[in-house]
Each structure stands twice: as structure tokens, then as C-alpha cells.
Coordinates of C-alpha atoms in Angstrom, one line a residue:
M1 CA 167.9 132.3 96.4
L2 CA 171.1 131.2 98.0
E3 CA 171.3 127.4 97.8
V4 CA 175.0 126.3 97.9
S5 CA 178.1 127.6 99.6
V6 CA 181.2 126.6 97.8
I7 CA 184.0 126.2 100.3
I8 CA 187.6 126.3 99.2
C9 CA 190.2 125.8 101.9
S10 CA 193.8 126.8 101.1
Y11 CA 197.2 127.0 102.6
N12 CA 200.0 128.9 100.8
R13 CA 198.8 128.1 97.3
S14 CA 197.6 131.5 96.1
A15 CA 198.5 130.8 92.5
L16 CA 196.5 127.5 92.3
L17 CA 193.7 129.1 94.2
G18 CA 193.6 131.9 91.7
K19 CA 193.2 129.4 88.8
C20 CA 190.5 127.6 90.8
L21 CA 188.5 130.8 91.2
D22 CA 189.0 131.8 87.6
Q23 CA 187.6 128.5 86.5
L24 CA 184.6 129.0 88.7
V25 CA 183.9 132.3 86.9
L26 CA 184.1 130.6 83.5
H27 CA 181.7 127.8 84.3
V28 CA 179.3 129.0 86.9
K29 CA 177.0 130.4 84.1
N30 CA 173.4 131.0 85.2
H31 CA 173.9 129.5 88.7
S32 CA 175.8 132.5 90.1
E33 CA 172.8 133.8 92.1
K34 CA 172.3 130.4 93.8
L35 CA 175.7 130.3 95.4
E36 CA 178.4 132.0 97.4
V37 CA 182.1 131.1 97.4
L38 CA 184.0 131.1 100.6
V39 CA 187.8 130.9 100.6
V40 CA 189.1 129.7 104.0
D41 CA 192.6 130.9 104.4
N42 CA 194.2 128.3 106.7
A43 CA 197.1 130.3 108.2
S44 CA 198.8 131.1 104.9
T45 CA 201.9 133.3 104.7
D46 CA 201.8 134.0 101.0
Q47 CA 199.5 136.4 99.1
T48 CA 196.3 134.4 99.5
K49 CA 194.3 137.2 101.2
E50 CA 195.4 139.9 98.8
M51 CA 194.6 137.7 95.8
V52 CA 191.1 136.9 97.1
L53 CA 190.3 140.5 97.9
S54 CA 191.5 141.6 94.5
K55 CA 189.0 139.3 92.8
M56 CA 185.9 140.2 94.8
A57 CA 184.7 142.9 92.4
L58 CA 185.5 140.8 89.4
V59 CA 183.4 137.7 90.0
P60 CA 179.7 137.1 89.2
F61 CA 179.0 135.6 92.7
E62 CA 179.6 136.7 96.2
L63 CA 183.2 135.9 97.2
I64 CA 183.9 135.8 100.9
Y65 CA 187.4 135.7 102.5
V66 CA 187.5 133.7 105.8
S67 CA 190.5 133.3 108.1
E68 CA 191.2 130.1 110.1
P69 CA 194.4 130.6 112.0
T70 CA 194.5 127.1 113.5
P71 CA 196.4 124.8 111.0
G72 CA 194.6 121.8 109.7
L73 CA 192.3 121.1 106.8
S74 CA 189.6 119.8 109.1
N75 CA 189.7 123.1 111.1
A76 CA 189.4 125.1 107.9
R77 CA 186.5 123.0 106.6
N78 CA 184.6 123.3 109.9
K79 CA 185.2 127.1 109.9
G80 CA 183.8 127.3 106.4
A81 CA 180.7 125.3 107.5
H82 CA 180.0 127.7 110.4
V83 CA 180.4 130.8 108.3
A84 CA 178.4 129.5 105.3
R85 CA 174.9 130.8 104.8
A86 CA 173.5 128.3 102.3
P87 CA 171.8 124.9 103.3
W88 CA 174.2 123.0 101.1
L89 CA 178.0 123.0 101.4
F90 CA 180.2 122.2 98.3
Y91 CA 183.8 121.5 99.3
L92 CA 186.2 122.0 96.4
D93 CA 190.0 121.5 96.6
D94 CA 192.0 124.6 95.8
D95 CA 193.9 122.7 93.1
G96 CA 190.6 121.6 91.5
L97 CA 189.2 123.0 88.3
V98 CA 185.4 122.8 87.7
I99 CA 184.4 122.1 84.1
D100 CA 181.4 123.1 82.0
S101 CA 179.1 120.5 83.4
T102 CA 180.1 120.7 87.1
F103 CA 177.3 123.0 88.4
N104 CA 174.6 121.5 86.2
Q105 CA 175.4 118.1 87.7
L106 CA 175.6 119.6 91.2
F107 CA 172.2 121.1 91.1
E108 CA 170.7 118.1 89.3
T109 CA 171.9 115.8 92.1
I110 CA 170.5 118.1 94.8
Y111 CA 167.1 118.5 93.0
Q112 CA 166.6 114.9 91.8
F113 CA 168.0 112.8 94.6
D114 CA 167.4 112.5 98.3
F115 CA 171.0 112.5 99.5
D116 CA 172.3 114.1 102.6
F117 CA 176.0 113.8 101.6
F118 CA 177.3 113.0 98.1
G119 CA 180.5 113.1 96.1
G120 CA 181.7 113.4 92.6
S121 CA 184.6 112.3 90.5
Y122 CA 187.8 113.8 89.2
Q123 CA 190.3 113.4 86.4
A124 CA 194.0 114.2 86.8
Y125 CA 195.8 117.0 85.0
H126 CA 199.5 117.8 85.1
A127 CA 201.2 121.2 84.9
A128 CA 204.5 119.6 84.0
L129 CA 205.7 116.3 82.4
P130 CA 205.3 113.5 84.9
P131 CA 208.1 111.0 85.5
D132 CA 208.0 107.6 83.7
W133 CA 207.5 105.6 86.9
L134 CA 204.3 107.3 87.8
P135 CA 201.3 105.2 86.6
K136 CA 199.6 106.7 83.6
N137 CA 196.2 106.8 85.3
Y138 CA 197.5 108.2 88.6
G139 CA 195.3 110.9 90.0
N140 CA 192.1 109.7 88.4
K141 CA 189.4 108.7 90.9
K142 CA 188.5 105.0 90.8
M143 CA 184.9 104.2 91.4
Q144 CA 182.5 101.3 90.6
A145 CA 179.5 103.6 90.0
T146 CA 178.6 104.5 86.4
T147 CA 175.3 106.3 87.3
T148 CA 174.1 108.5 90.1
G149 CA 173.0 106.4 93.1
P150 CA 173.7 105.3 96.7
I151 CA 177.4 105.1 97.7
G152 CA 177.6 101.3 97.6
Q153 CA 181.2 100.1 97.9
D154 CA 182.7 103.5 96.7
H155 CA 183.7 106.3 98.9
I156 CA 183.4 110.1 98.8
S157 CA 186.5 112.1 98.1
G158 CA 187.2 115.3 100.0
G159 CA 188.2 117.2 96.9
I160 CA 184.6 117.3 95.5
M161 CA 181.9 116.6 98.1
V162 CA 178.6 118.1 99.0
I163 CA 176.8 117.9 102.3
K164 CA 173.8 119.5 104.0
K165 CA 175.1 122.1 106.4
S166 CA 172.7 121.0 109.2
D167 CA 173.8 117.4 108.9
L168 CA 177.5 118.3 109.1
L169 CA 177.1 120.6 112.1
D170 CA 174.6 118.3 113.9
N171 CA 177.2 115.5 113.8
G172 CA 180.2 117.5 115.0
G173 CA 181.9 118.4 111.7
F174 CA 185.2 117.0 110.6
K175 CA 187.5 115.4 113.2
S176 CA 190.3 117.9 113.8
N177 CA 192.9 115.2 114.5
L178 CA 192.6 113.9 110.9
G179 CA 193.5 115.5 107.5
M180 CA 196.3 117.6 106.2
R181 CA 198.0 120.0 108.6
S182 CA 200.2 122.7 107.0
Q183 CA 203.1 120.7 105.5
A184 CA 202.2 117.4 107.2
I185 CA 200.6 114.7 105.2
G186 CA 197.3 113.5 106.7
Y187 CA 194.1 111.8 105.5
G188 CA 190.9 110.2 106.6
E189 CA 188.7 113.0 107.7
E190 CA 186.1 112.6 105.0
S191 CA 186.2 108.8 105.3
E192 CA 185.6 109.0 109.0
L193 CA 182.7 111.4 108.4
Q194 CA 181.3 109.1 105.8
H195 CA 181.4 106.1 108.1
R196 CA 179.9 108.1 110.9
L197 CA 176.9 109.3 108.8
Q198 CA 176.3 105.9 107.3
K199 CA 176.2 104.4 110.7
A200 CA 173.7 107.0 111.8
G201 CA 171.4 106.2 108.8
Y202 CA 172.0 109.2 106.6
K203 CA 171.7 108.9 102.8
L204 CA 175.0 109.0 101.0
G205 CA 175.5 109.0 97.2
L206 CA 177.8 109.4 94.3
N207 CA 177.4 111.1 90.9
P208 CA 180.3 110.0 88.6
H209 CA 179.3 112.8 86.2
F210 CA 179.7 115.5 88.8
L211 CA 183.3 116.1 87.8
M212 CA 186.3 118.3 88.2
L213 CA 189.9 118.3 87.1
H214 CA 192.5 117.7 89.9
L215 CA 196.1 118.8 89.7
V216 CA 198.8 116.2 90.3
G217 CA 201.3 118.5 91.9
E218 CA 205.0 118.3 91.2
H219 CA 205.7 117.3 94.8
K220 CA 204.1 114.0 93.7
Y221 CA 206.8 113.5 91.1
H222 CA 209.1 112.4 94.0
V223 CA 208.7 108.7 94.9
G224 CA 209.4 109.4 98.6
W225 CA 206.2 111.4 98.8
H226 CA 204.2 108.4 97.7
V227 CA 205.8 106.2 100.3
R228 CA 205.0 108.7 103.1
A229 CA 201.5 109.3 101.7
A230 CA 200.7 105.5 101.6
F231 CA 201.9 105.2 105.3
A232 CA 199.7 108.2 106.2
Q233 CA 196.6 106.6 104.5
G234 CA 197.0 103.5 106.5
R235 CA 197.7 105.3 109.7
D236 CA 194.7 107.6 109.4
G237 CA 192.3 104.8 108.4
V238 CA 191.4 105.9 104.9
Q239 CA 188.3 103.7 104.2
G240 CA 189.3 100.2 103.0
S241 CA 192.9 101.1 102.3
H242 CA 194.4 98.5 104.7
Q243 CA 192.0 95.8 103.7
V244 CA 192.9 96.2 100.0
W245 CA 196.6 95.9 100.5
R246 CA 196.8 93.6 103.5
S247 CA 198.1 90.6 101.5
L248 CA 200.9 92.7 99.9
L249 CA 203.0 92.5 103.1
W250 CA 203.4 88.8 102.4
V251 CA 204.4 89.2 98.8
M252 CA 206.6 92.3 99.3
P253 CA 209.9 90.3 99.6
V254 CA 209.1 88.4 96.4
S255 CA 208.2 91.6 94.7
L256 CA 211.5 93.2 95.9
I257 CA 213.6 90.4 94.4
R258 CA 211.7 90.4 91.1
N259 CA 211.9 94.2 90.8
A260 CA 215.5 94.3 91.8
K261 CA 216.3 91.8 89.0
R262 CA 214.5 93.9 86.5
W263 CA 216.2 97.0 87.7
A264 CA 219.6 95.3 87.2
I265 CA 219.0 94.3 83.6
D266 CA 216.5 96.9 82.3
R267 CA 217.9 100.4 81.8
S268 CA 214.4 101.8 81.3
Y269 CA 213.3 100.6 84.7
S270 CA 214.6 103.2 87.2
F271 CA 215.4 102.9 90.9
D272 CA 212.3 105.1 91.5
H273 CA 210.3 102.5 89.5
L274 CA 211.6 99.8 91.9
I275 CA 210.7 101.8 95.0
Y276 CA 207.2 102.7 93.8
D277 CA 206.3 99.2 92.6
T278 CA 207.7 97.4 95.7
F279 CA 207.0 99.6 98.6
V280 CA 204.2 102.1 98.0
N281 CA 201.1 99.9 98.4
P282 CA 202.5 97.8 101.3
M283 CA 203.2 101.0 103.2
V284 CA 199.4 101.4 103.6
I285 CA 199.2 98.3 105.8
V286 CA 202.4 99.3 107.6
G287 CA 200.8 102.6 108.5
Y288 CA 197.7 100.8 109.6
L289 CA 199.6 98.4 111.9
W290 CA 201.6 101.3 113.3
S291 CA 198.4 103.1 114.3
K292 CA 197.1 100.0 116.0
I293 CA 200.4 99.4 117.9
S294 CA 200.7 103.1 118.9
H295 CA 197.0 103.5 119.8
P296 CA 195.8 100.0 120.8
N297 CA 192.6 101.5 122.3
G298 CA 191.9 103.6 119.2
G299 CA 192.8 106.8 120.8

């Protein structure tokens, strides 16, 4: 019986997508008859379609290719939801790798808990040697929860989230003005959905043992990306982001002076170190303030 539609949205990342699908084959085990896997091609110009079609006869589950020509991760996620046939939707990032326990934890959460929308956790992996200035724990999901339960003060991450199809569609899906759009950095669509469903009284949860590995792409080895991403998080209203870092605007000048002194005397402390330590977190509130000034009425 079909219970879960795994939805993987992808844009011009056929190599990563191929690894994601291969990992599903390795770890789906005895759950293959309970699920289908939909790849939503979001206007890719690489070999995404050909790669997916070539794997259809080689996988133990039904693999479906779906095209969404309108750029935008939210558009792709909504298209996947409409095409999916199962009552549960499991959204998985195309650079995510499931592990041996992922599907056991997925179905355990569905069967044993009364959630309408729940998320998991992820640990970072690197395909190349990361730069020294990048924090050692960068890319690991931070959460307060240690056992499966209500969402509390945590939030659901879009890379590994599960929702009832009917609840998503009944509430209008993901907002198409939020999220990644081709090469443009964007965030906030799952946070906005979480806030909307919480307000409407739906049951949201987290399972910290529902886990995947998540790639830290080499584009994140450039400090400028982190500055732009932090701004986008604040601009797009990622849940709690501006509140956490609000005070940093006041300490940024002090931090700049301190870090500049360190950069001048410590050869191991690079200029990228200085930029990351001084500007990345405060840029969240800069993005938030920019959004309020640009759209004072919330539009």
C-alpha cells in the first residue's frame, strides 16, 4: 500500500541528485512498496531528465519524473504535492543522503505519533576540504529536542520534512514568493508554512533521530556567500533569525575593531575569518530591517 511520496526538487544538480537516488536504493530496504519517489525538475538545463529516466528500471520503488518549468523551489514543491499519490509527503533535498535508519524513523514517527507536519535532523558532510574559517560544526542542524515530540522552540528544516498532503494543499501550499529561485538565494518558505499551520492548530513535531546527511557545497567555501545568505535569511523572515541576532548590530563595531586587531597580528587568522566573524550574523538583522523598510505593510 502506497503511504509516502518522497519528493526531491532539483535544479541543475544531476550529479548530486544521482547520489541522492543511489542512497535511497541502498537504504529503502523493505519499505519500497510503501513509497514512490518523485523528482521534480525545476527548469534544469543539464542532464537531470536523462539521468532520472535512466534509473527508472534500476530502482526497487516507483520513480517518477515531473517537470516544473516555473523557477522557484516553492513552485517545485507545490507541483510535487499535486502530482503525489500518497497521503504523506516526504520532502528531501537533492544534496541529502538518507542513512540506514532514515525510513525506519520516518514510518515509526508516522505510526506512533499524531503529527500533521514533522521534521528531522541532518549532519553535514563535505566533498572537499573546507576552509579553516568555516566553523567546524557548520551545516549540522541545531535543535533543542533530544526525543520525538512537539515542535517546541525548534523549527522544521525544508531539507527533511514530512507533511500530510491534504493539510498542505488545504492550506495553499508553499508561498511562491519565498525560497530558492534558480541561482538566487532565498529562504523562509517552510518557516512561513510552519507558522501558518501552528496558528491554525495543526500538530507539528520533530524527531531528532529521523536523520540524513546534508552536503556543504563548495559554493559555501566562499565567505561572500555567507554574507548574502545571512541577509536573505533576515529578509525572508526565517523563523527567529532576526530575534537571535538583533543585539549584534550594536556590538558589530566593537567586534570589527577586535577582529581587525587579531587579523593584523595573527597570521593564522585570515581576512575571510574577519569577514565571517564580524559580518555574517549581523547581516541577518540587516536583511530583516531592509525587508521592513522596503515593505512596511508586509507586502
